[in-house]
Amino acid sequence: MKQPLLIKYVLPFIQWYALMIFLAISIDYFLHRFQLVSIGRYLGFIGTFVIIISFVYSLRKRKIIESGSPKQLLALHEYLAWIGSIMLLVHAGIHFNAFLPWLAIVMLLIAVASGLIGKFLLKKANETLKEKKQALINTGISPEDADKKLFFDSITVDLMKKWRVVHLPITLILGILALMHIITIVMFSK
Amino acid sequence: MKKIIVFGIVIVCIGLMYQYPHAMLNPGELVDGHQKLNDKCLACHNPFWGISNDKCISCHKLSEIGKDTLMLNDNSKEKTLFHQNLSDQKCTSCHTDHKGIKPEYSLSSFNHEILNTTEINKCNSCHTNPTDNLHKQLTTACNNCHNTKGWKSSVTFNHDMIQGDAKQNCASCHKIPDDSFHQQVKDNCDKCHATSKWKPSTFDHSQYFQLDENHNAKCNTCHSNNNFSIYTCYGCHEHSEGNIQQEHNEEGIFNFTNCTSCHKSGNEHDIIMNGNSNQKLNQKELNNVKDYIRSQEKDKKKEHGEKKEHDND
């Protein structure tokens, strides 16, 4: 029996997302436990730098640079952005002070979620949906009836597509908020 | 269109930061006395240039800092208003803010070396004397034991500063070790330990048994389960219970359970009976001792046999 898309693809995606949050909380706990909280401040610099490095993929995709395998650069973008996000989450900690950095963190979480959807779900889900539909049509069912039978899966894929669409603007807003956070820190930190 | 959206977001964010700087940028609460400056970042900060002393001193006169806040244990003394001599120091090298409303949180670090010699020796013009029994007996010369790196770091306590009977009351400061040996000791600690250091102790094991080269063993070889009130000589070389019993029975000795009551060392010829070492007795006297022990053992046996017959009757 074929598993629904939710179990086959959505749950693994949630696992990766949850792993990121779990690692961030664990590292933050470790730093507080051993009185190394100042490291969290520097993780902000490192995490930002790691994420910026990952944007080499975006430059390649838009043909601003010509060298490098897009597939490999995409994998690099995915992993570096995921690791950098963990560092930034540790950097943020659980300190509810100013809105600006917290807005940036919320945007970061949304951007990572939309990115993970792109990585783990959308392509495979689309392929699986098409295979399922074709299989139903092959049994003599009309395309309309096949769509009705696959209603739940179609809804899931549509939702994923919407998440994927927000990846770029959310990342852009994240970049603006992060830049403002950095500028204000430089302005007032001394 | 994208550029307009980006521009719009930037404008909105800058507008919010300008209008609500406390909500948008505040990295933590200001101290209670600075609460009115919550939305006035520039009252203290010079953008990109930090915080200048002038801005602090415009409200906090150096000669008056501490007048109302410094504690003084002895009212007859004057307060040490040390800030007036620190005009060449940056306020932010010791003080910070945005750490919460309690004033004590705003002291980020303090290097005592910035103080002059007179000020640095007046510890209790800033610090409260501890009220425990130990510190009550001592003078206010804190630097006899403590240094300025930290109250508990590199403490060099001199026990000679303790006066009178308090010097004998070690347990008022030190915890009695919880092993069974120390728990049963009634004597004061100085019977075995010096005030300079706990180890090595001056405990003389040879009062009970001399640890010679053949008996230089770990404590738990003889004292099992960390219980120093009991010991065993069995289990080493020829010291099996059977061998010991046979040897002592040959000499007419049947009560041999407390080895160290007679054997104070590993020398089998150094036997103490009734408080006398056999090495100080001549052969005749030694034979007399042995005869005496045998007669005592026989009397005990006879008494035991008569009692048994009486019970059978």
Coordinates of C-alpha atoms in Angstrom, one line a residue:
Chain A
M1 CA 0.0 0.0 0.0
K2 CA 1.4 3.4 -0.9
Q3 CA 1.9 5.8 2.0
P4 CA 0.2 9.3 1.9
L5 CA 2.6 12.2 1.0
L6 CA 2.2 13.6 4.5
I7 CA 3.9 10.5 6.1
K8 CA 6.3 9.9 3.2
Y9 CA 7.8 13.4 2.9
V10 CA 6.3 15.9 5.4
L11 CA 7.3 14.0 8.5
P12 CA 11.0 13.6 7.4
F13 CA 11.0 17.4 6.8
I14 CA 9.7 18.0 10.3
Q15 CA 12.4 15.8 11.7
W16 CA 15.1 17.9 10.0
Y17 CA 13.5 21.1 11.2
A18 CA 13.1 19.8 14.7
L19 CA 16.7 18.6 14.7
M20 CA 17.9 22.1 14.0
I21 CA 15.9 23.5 16.9
F22 CA 16.9 20.7 19.2
L23 CA 20.6 21.2 18.4
A24 CA 20.3 25.0 18.9
I25 CA 18.7 24.5 22.4
S26 CA 21.2 21.8 23.3
I27 CA 24.2 24.0 22.4
D28 CA 22.6 27.0 24.2
Y29 CA 22.1 24.9 27.3
F30 CA 25.7 23.6 27.1
L31 CA 27.0 27.2 26.8
H32 CA 25.0 28.4 29.8
R33 CA 25.8 25.2 31.8
F34 CA 29.6 25.8 31.5
Q35 CA 29.4 29.6 31.6
L36 CA 30.5 30.0 28.0
V37 CA 27.7 32.3 27.0
S38 CA 30.1 34.8 25.4
I39 CA 30.7 32.2 22.7
G40 CA 27.0 32.8 21.6
R41 CA 27.8 36.4 20.7
Y42 CA 30.6 35.2 18.3
L43 CA 28.3 32.5 16.9
G44 CA 26.3 35.4 15.5
F45 CA 29.3 36.5 13.4
I46 CA 30.2 33.0 12.3
G47 CA 26.6 32.0 11.5
T48 CA 26.0 35.1 9.4
F49 CA 29.3 34.5 7.5
V50 CA 28.4 30.8 6.9
I51 CA 25.0 31.7 5.5
I52 CA 26.6 34.4 3.3
I53 CA 29.0 31.8 1.9
S54 CA 26.0 29.6 1.1
F55 CA 24.7 32.3 -1.3
V56 CA 27.3 31.4 -3.8
Y57 CA 24.6 29.1 -5.1
S58 CA 22.3 32.1 -5.7
L59 CA 25.1 33.9 -7.6
R60 CA 25.6 30.8 -9.8
K61 CA 21.9 30.3 -10.4
R62 CA 21.6 33.9 -11.6
K63 CA 24.7 33.5 -13.7
I64 CA 26.6 36.2 -11.8
I65 CA 29.3 33.7 -11.5
E66 CA 29.9 31.0 -14.2
S67 CA 32.0 28.4 -12.4
G68 CA 30.8 25.6 -10.1
S69 CA 28.3 22.8 -10.4
P70 CA 24.8 24.2 -9.6
K71 CA 23.8 20.8 -8.1
Q72 CA 26.8 20.8 -5.8
L73 CA 26.4 24.5 -4.9
L74 CA 22.7 23.9 -4.1
A75 CA 23.8 21.1 -1.7
L76 CA 26.4 23.4 -0.2
H77 CA 23.7 26.2 0.1
E78 CA 21.3 23.8 1.9
Y79 CA 23.8 22.4 4.4
L80 CA 25.7 25.7 5.1
A81 CA 22.4 27.6 5.6
W82 CA 21.1 24.9 7.9
I83 CA 24.3 25.0 10.0
G84 CA 24.5 28.8 10.0
S85 CA 20.9 28.9 11.1
I86 CA 21.7 26.7 14.1
M87 CA 24.5 29.2 15.1
L88 CA 22.2 32.2 14.7
L89 CA 19.5 30.5 16.9
V90 CA 22.1 29.9 19.6
H91 CA 23.2 33.5 19.2
A92 CA 19.6 34.7 19.7
G93 CA 19.1 32.4 22.7
I94 CA 15.9 32.8 24.6
H95 CA 16.1 36.5 25.3
F96 CA 12.9 38.5 24.6
N97 CA 14.2 42.0 24.4
A98 CA 14.0 44.0 21.2
F99 CA 11.6 43.3 18.4
L100 CA 14.1 43.9 15.5
P101 CA 16.4 40.9 16.2
W102 CA 13.4 38.7 17.0
L103 CA 11.7 39.6 13.8
A104 CA 14.9 38.6 12.0
I105 CA 14.9 35.2 13.9
V106 CA 11.3 34.6 13.0
M107 CA 12.2 35.3 9.3
L108 CA 15.1 33.0 9.6
L109 CA 12.9 30.1 10.9
I110 CA 10.4 30.7 8.1
A111 CA 13.2 30.9 5.5
V112 CA 14.7 27.6 6.7
A113 CA 11.3 26.0 6.7
S114 CA 10.6 27.1 3.1
G115 CA 14.1 26.0 2.1
L116 CA 13.7 22.6 3.6
I117 CA 10.4 22.2 1.8
G118 CA 12.3 22.9 -1.4
K119 CA 15.0 20.4 -0.5
F120 CA 13.0 17.5 0.8
L121 CA 9.5 17.8 -0.3
L122 CA 8.4 19.6 -3.3
K123 CA 10.2 17.8 -6.2
K124 CA 9.6 14.3 -4.8
A125 CA 6.0 15.1 -3.9
N126 CA 5.3 16.4 -7.3
E127 CA 6.8 13.3 -8.9
T128 CA 4.9 11.0 -6.6
L129 CA 1.6 12.8 -7.2
K130 CA 2.1 12.5 -11.0
E131 CA 3.0 8.7 -10.7
K132 CA -0.1 8.1 -8.5
K133 CA -2.3 10.0 -11.0
Q134 CA -0.8 8.1 -14.0
A135 CA -1.3 4.8 -12.2
L136 CA -5.0 5.6 -11.6
I137 CA -5.5 6.7 -15.2
N138 CA -3.9 3.4 -16.3
T139 CA -6.5 1.5 -14.4
G140 CA -9.2 3.2 -16.6
I141 CA -10.2 6.0 -14.2
S142 CA -10.7 9.4 -15.8
P143 CA -8.2 12.2 -15.0
E144 CA -11.0 14.1 -13.2
D145 CA -11.8 11.1 -11.0
A146 CA -8.1 10.5 -10.4
D147 CA -7.8 14.1 -9.2
K148 CA -10.7 13.6 -6.8
K149 CA -9.1 10.4 -5.4
L150 CA -5.8 12.3 -4.9
F151 CA -7.5 15.3 -3.4
F152 CA -5.7 15.2 -0.1
D153 CA -2.3 14.7 -1.8
S154 CA -3.0 17.6 -4.2
I155 CA -3.8 19.9 -1.3
T156 CA -0.5 18.9 0.4
V157 CA 1.5 19.7 -2.8
D158 CA -0.3 23.0 -3.3
L159 CA 0.6 24.0 0.3
M160 CA 4.2 23.1 -0.3
K161 CA 4.3 25.1 -3.5
K162 CA 3.1 28.2 -1.6
W163 CA 5.9 27.7 1.0
R164 CA 8.5 27.4 -1.7
V165 CA 7.3 30.6 -3.2
V166 CA 7.9 32.6 0.0
H167 CA 11.5 31.4 0.3
L168 CA 13.1 34.3 -1.7
P169 CA 11.1 37.2 -0.3
I170 CA 11.3 35.9 3.3
T171 CA 15.1 35.5 2.8
L172 CA 15.3 39.0 1.5
I173 CA 13.4 40.4 4.5
L174 CA 15.6 38.4 6.7
G175 CA 18.7 39.9 5.1
I176 CA 17.3 43.5 5.6
L177 CA 16.4 42.9 9.2
A178 CA 19.8 41.2 9.9
L179 CA 21.6 44.1 8.3
M180 CA 19.7 46.6 10.4
H181 CA 20.4 44.5 13.5
I182 CA 24.1 44.5 12.7
I183 CA 24.2 48.3 11.9
T184 CA 22.4 49.2 15.2
I185 CA 24.7 46.9 17.1
V186 CA 27.7 48.6 15.6
M187 CA 26.1 52.0 16.3
F188 CA 25.4 51.4 20.0
S189 CA 27.6 48.6 21.1
K190 CA 30.6 50.7 22.2
Chain B
M1 CA 8.1 46.1 -7.8
K2 CA 10.6 44.1 -5.8
K3 CA 12.7 47.2 -5.2
I4 CA 9.7 49.2 -4.0
I5 CA 8.9 46.4 -1.5
V6 CA 12.4 46.3 -0.2
F7 CA 12.5 50.1 0.0
G8 CA 9.2 50.0 1.8
I9 CA 10.3 47.4 4.4
V10 CA 13.5 49.4 5.1
I11 CA 11.6 52.7 5.5
V12 CA 9.0 51.0 7.8
C13 CA 11.7 49.4 9.9
I14 CA 13.7 52.7 10.2
G15 CA 10.5 54.5 11.1
L16 CA 9.6 52.0 13.8
M17 CA 13.2 52.2 15.2
Y18 CA 13.0 55.9 15.3
Q19 CA 9.6 56.1 16.8
Y20 CA 9.9 53.2 19.3
P21 CA 13.7 52.7 19.9
H22 CA 13.1 50.9 23.2
A23 CA 10.8 48.3 21.8
M24 CA 12.7 47.8 18.6
L25 CA 16.4 47.9 19.7
N26 CA 16.6 47.7 23.5
P27 CA 19.0 44.8 24.3
G28 CA 17.8 44.6 27.9
E29 CA 16.2 46.7 30.7
L30 CA 18.0 49.8 31.9
V31 CA 18.6 50.1 35.6
D32 CA 15.8 51.6 37.7
G33 CA 17.4 55.0 37.8
H34 CA 17.7 55.2 34.1
Q35 CA 14.2 54.1 33.2
K36 CA 13.3 57.6 32.1
L37 CA 15.9 57.3 29.3
N38 CA 14.3 54.2 27.8
D39 CA 13.5 55.9 24.5
K40 CA 16.4 58.3 24.5
C41 CA 19.3 56.1 23.3
L42 CA 21.4 59.2 22.4
A43 CA 21.2 60.5 25.9
C44 CA 24.1 58.1 26.6
H45 CA 25.2 56.7 23.2
N46 CA 27.3 58.6 20.6
P47 CA 26.5 56.6 17.5
F48 CA 29.5 54.6 16.4
W49 CA 31.7 56.2 19.1
G50 CA 30.4 54.6 22.2
I51 CA 29.6 56.3 25.5
S52 CA 31.6 59.3 26.6
N53 CA 32.4 59.9 30.3
D54 CA 31.0 63.5 29.9
K55 CA 27.5 62.1 29.4
C56 CA 27.7 60.1 32.6
I57 CA 29.4 62.9 34.6
S58 CA 26.8 65.4 33.5
C59 CA 24.4 63.6 35.9
H60 CA 26.8 61.7 38.2
K61 CA 29.4 64.0 39.7
L62 CA 32.6 62.0 40.4
S63 CA 33.0 63.6 43.9
E64 CA 29.5 62.5 44.9
I65 CA 29.3 59.0 43.6
G66 CA 28.8 56.7 46.5
K67 CA 27.7 59.3 49.0
D68 CA 24.2 57.8 49.2
T69 CA 24.9 54.3 48.1
L70 CA 28.2 53.1 49.8
M71 CA 27.6 51.1 52.9
L72 CA 29.7 51.7 56.0
N73 CA 29.9 49.2 58.8
D74 CA 31.6 51.6 61.2
N75 CA 29.7 54.9 61.4
S76 CA 32.7 56.6 62.9
K77 CA 34.6 56.3 59.7
E78 CA 34.3 58.4 56.6
K79 CA 33.1 56.9 53.3
T80 CA 35.8 56.3 50.7
L81 CA 34.5 58.1 47.7
F82 CA 37.0 56.6 45.4
H83 CA 35.4 57.7 42.1
Q84 CA 36.8 61.3 42.5
N85 CA 40.3 59.9 41.8
L86 CA 39.2 57.9 38.7
S87 CA 38.7 60.8 36.2
D88 CA 41.1 59.1 33.8
Q89 CA 39.1 55.9 33.7
K90 CA 36.3 55.2 31.3
C91 CA 33.0 54.7 33.1
T92 CA 32.1 51.8 30.9
S93 CA 35.2 49.8 31.9
C94 CA 33.4 49.0 35.1
H95 CA 29.7 49.9 34.5
T96 CA 27.3 48.7 32.0
D97 CA 23.5 48.9 31.6
H98 CA 20.7 47.0 29.8
K99 CA 21.2 44.1 32.3
G100 CA 18.0 44.6 34.3
I101 CA 16.6 47.1 36.6
K102 CA 18.6 46.1 39.7
P103 CA 21.6 48.5 40.1
E104 CA 24.0 45.7 41.1
Y105 CA 23.6 44.1 37.7
S106 CA 25.1 47.2 36.1
L107 CA 28.6 46.6 37.5
S108 CA 30.2 44.6 34.7
S109 CA 33.7 44.3 36.2
F110 CA 35.9 46.0 38.7
N111 CA 39.7 46.1 38.7
H112 CA 40.8 47.0 42.2
E113 CA 44.2 48.0 40.7
I114 CA 42.7 51.3 39.6
L115 CA 42.4 52.3 43.3
N116 CA 45.2 54.0 45.2
T117 CA 46.9 52.3 48.2
T118 CA 44.9 54.1 50.8
E119 CA 41.6 53.2 49.2
I120 CA 42.5 49.6 48.4
N121 CA 43.1 48.8 52.0
K122 CA 39.7 50.1 53.1
C123 CA 37.8 47.0 52.0
N124 CA 34.8 47.4 54.2
S125 CA 34.1 50.9 53.0
C126 CA 32.6 49.1 50.0
H127 CA 32.3 45.5 51.1
T128 CA 30.2 44.3 54.1
N129 CA 32.1 42.2 56.7
P130 CA 30.8 38.6 56.7
T131 CA 28.8 37.9 59.8
D132 CA 29.8 34.3 60.4
N133 CA 31.5 33.2 63.6
L134 CA 34.9 33.0 62.0
H135 CA 35.0 36.5 60.5
K136 CA 33.5 38.0 63.6
Q137 CA 36.7 37.2 65.5
L138 CA 39.0 38.6 62.9
T139 CA 40.2 42.1 62.2
T140 CA 39.2 44.1 59.1
A141 CA 42.5 43.5 57.5
C142 CA 40.9 41.3 54.8
N143 CA 44.1 41.2 52.7
N144 CA 45.7 39.0 55.4
C145 CA 43.8 36.1 53.8
H146 CA 42.0 37.4 50.7
N147 CA 43.2 39.1 47.5
T148 CA 41.4 41.4 45.1
K149 CA 41.1 38.8 42.3
G150 CA 38.2 37.2 44.1
W151 CA 36.9 36.6 47.6
K152 CA 37.5 32.8 47.4
S153 CA 40.5 32.7 45.0
S154 CA 43.9 32.0 46.6
V155 CA 42.7 32.4 50.2
T156 CA 45.8 32.3 52.4
F157 CA 44.2 31.8 55.8
N158 CA 46.5 31.9 58.8
H159 CA 44.9 30.0 61.8
D160 CA 47.1 32.0 64.2
M161 CA 44.7 34.9 63.7
I162 CA 42.0 33.0 65.6
Q163 CA 42.0 33.9 69.2
G164 CA 41.3 31.8 72.4
D165 CA 39.2 28.7 72.6
A166 CA 37.8 29.2 69.1
K167 CA 41.1 27.9 67.7
Q168 CA 40.2 24.5 69.2
N169 CA 36.8 24.4 67.6
C170 CA 37.8 23.2 64.1
A171 CA 34.3 21.9 63.3
S172 CA 32.9 25.4 63.4
C173 CA 34.5 26.0 60.0
H174 CA 35.6 22.6 58.7
K175 CA 33.4 19.6 58.1
I176 CA 34.3 16.5 60.0
P177 CA 35.2 13.8 57.5
D178 CA 32.4 11.3 57.2
D179 CA 34.4 8.1 57.3
S180 CA 33.9 5.9 60.3
F181 CA 37.4 6.5 61.6
H182 CA 37.0 10.2 62.0
Q183 CA 33.4 9.9 63.2
Q184 CA 34.5 7.9 66.2
V185 CA 37.5 10.2 67.1
K186 CA 36.7 12.2 70.2
D187 CA 40.0 14.1 70.4
N188 CA 40.4 17.5 68.7
C189 CA 41.7 17.5 65.2
D190 CA 45.1 19.0 66.2
K191 CA 45.9 15.7 67.8
C192 CA 46.7 14.4 64.3
H193 CA 46.5 17.4 62.0
A194 CA 48.3 20.7 61.8
T195 CA 46.7 24.0 60.9
S196 CA 49.1 24.5 58.0
K197 CA 47.6 21.6 56.0
W198 CA 45.3 18.7 56.5
K199 CA 47.6 16.1 54.9
P200 CA 49.9 14.6 55.9
S201 CA 48.4 14.2 59.4
T202 CA 50.6 13.6 62.4
F203 CA 48.6 10.5 63.3
D204 CA 51.0 7.9 64.6
H205 CA 49.9 4.5 63.4
S206 CA 52.8 2.9 65.2
Q207 CA 51.0 3.5 68.5
Y208 CA 48.7 0.7 67.3
F209 CA 50.8 -1.1 64.8
Q210 CA 54.1 -0.3 63.2
L211 CA 53.9 -0.2 59.4
D212 CA 57.3 -1.6 58.5
E213 CA 58.6 -2.4 55.1
N214 CA 56.6 -5.7 55.0
H215 CA 53.4 -4.0 56.1
N216 CA 53.5 -0.8 54.0
A217 CA 50.0 -1.6 52.6
K218 CA 47.0 0.5 51.6
C219 CA 44.5 1.2 54.4
N220 CA 41.8 -1.1 53.0
T221 CA 44.2 -4.1 53.0
C222 CA 43.6 -4.3 56.8
H223 CA 40.6 -1.9 57.3
S224 CA 37.9 -3.0 55.0
N225 CA 34.8 -0.8 54.0
N226 CA 36.6 2.4 55.1
N227 CA 35.9 1.3 58.7
F228 CA 39.1 2.1 60.6
S229 CA 37.7 0.9 63.9
I230 CA 38.1 -2.8 62.9
Y231 CA 41.0 -4.5 61.1
T232 CA 42.0 -8.0 60.0
C233 CA 45.5 -9.6 59.8
Y234 CA 44.1 -12.6 57.9
G235 CA 44.5 -12.9 54.2
C236 CA 48.2 -12.1 53.8
H237 CA 50.9 -14.8 53.3
E238 CA 51.0 -17.1 56.3
H239 CA 48.4 -15.1 58.2
S240 CA 45.6 -17.6 57.6
E241 CA 43.2 -18.2 60.5
G242 CA 44.2 -21.8 60.6
N243 CA 48.0 -21.1 60.8
I244 CA 47.5 -18.4 63.4
Q245 CA 45.3 -20.6 65.5
Q246 CA 47.8 -23.5 65.4
E247 CA 50.8 -21.4 66.3
H248 CA 49.0 -19.8 69.3
N249 CA 47.5 -23.0 70.5
E250 CA 51.0 -24.5 70.6
E251 CA 51.9 -21.8 72.9
G252 CA 48.8 -22.4 75.0
I253 CA 47.2 -19.1 73.8
F254 CA 43.6 -19.5 72.8
N255 CA 42.5 -15.8 72.8
F256 CA 44.2 -14.4 69.8
T257 CA 41.5 -12.5 68.0
N258 CA 43.0 -9.0 68.8
C259 CA 46.4 -9.4 67.2
T260 CA 47.7 -5.9 67.9
S261 CA 47.0 -6.2 71.6
C262 CA 50.3 -8.2 71.7
H263 CA 51.9 -7.7 68.3
K264 CA 52.7 -4.0 67.7
S265 CA 54.9 -4.7 64.7
G266 CA 55.7 -7.3 62.1
N267 CA 58.5 -8.6 64.2
E268 CA 57.2 -11.9 65.5
H269 CA 59.6 -11.8 68.6
D270 CA 58.4 -8.3 69.6
I271 CA 55.4 -9.4 71.7
I272 CA 53.8 -7.2 74.4
M273 CA 52.0 -8.8 77.2
N274 CA 50.5 -7.0 80.2
G275 CA 52.1 -3.8 78.8
N276 CA 55.7 -5.2 78.6
S277 CA 57.6 -6.0 75.5
N278 CA 59.3 -9.4 75.5
Q279 CA 62.4 -7.7 74.1
K280 CA 62.9 -6.1 77.4
L281 CA 62.4 -9.4 79.4
N282 CA 65.0 -12.1 79.9
Q283 CA 64.3 -15.6 79.0
K284 CA 63.3 -16.6 82.5
E285 CA 60.8 -13.7 82.8
L286 CA 59.5 -14.6 79.3
N287 CA 58.9 -18.2 80.4
N288 CA 57.1 -16.9 83.5
V289 CA 54.8 -14.8 81.3
K290 CA 54.1 -17.8 79.0
D291 CA 53.4 -20.0 82.1
Y292 CA 51.1 -17.4 83.5
I293 CA 49.2 -17.2 80.2
R294 CA 48.9 -21.0 80.0
S295 CA 47.6 -21.2 83.6
Q296 CA 45.1 -18.5 82.8
E297 CA 43.9 -20.3 79.7
K298 CA 43.7 -23.6 81.7
D299 CA 41.7 -22.0 84.4
K300 CA 39.3 -20.6 81.9
K301 CA 38.9 -24.1 80.3
K302 CA 38.4 -25.7 83.6
E303 CA 35.8 -23.2 84.6
H304 CA 34.1 -23.7 81.3
G305 CA 34.1 -27.5 81.8
E306 CA 32.7 -27.3 85.3
K307 CA 29.9 -25.0 84.1
K308 CA 29.0 -27.5 81.4
E309 CA 28.8 -30.4 83.8
H310 CA 26.7 -28.3 86.2
D311 CA 24.3 -27.5 83.3
N312 CA 24.1 -31.3 82.4
D313 CA 23.2 -32.1 86.0

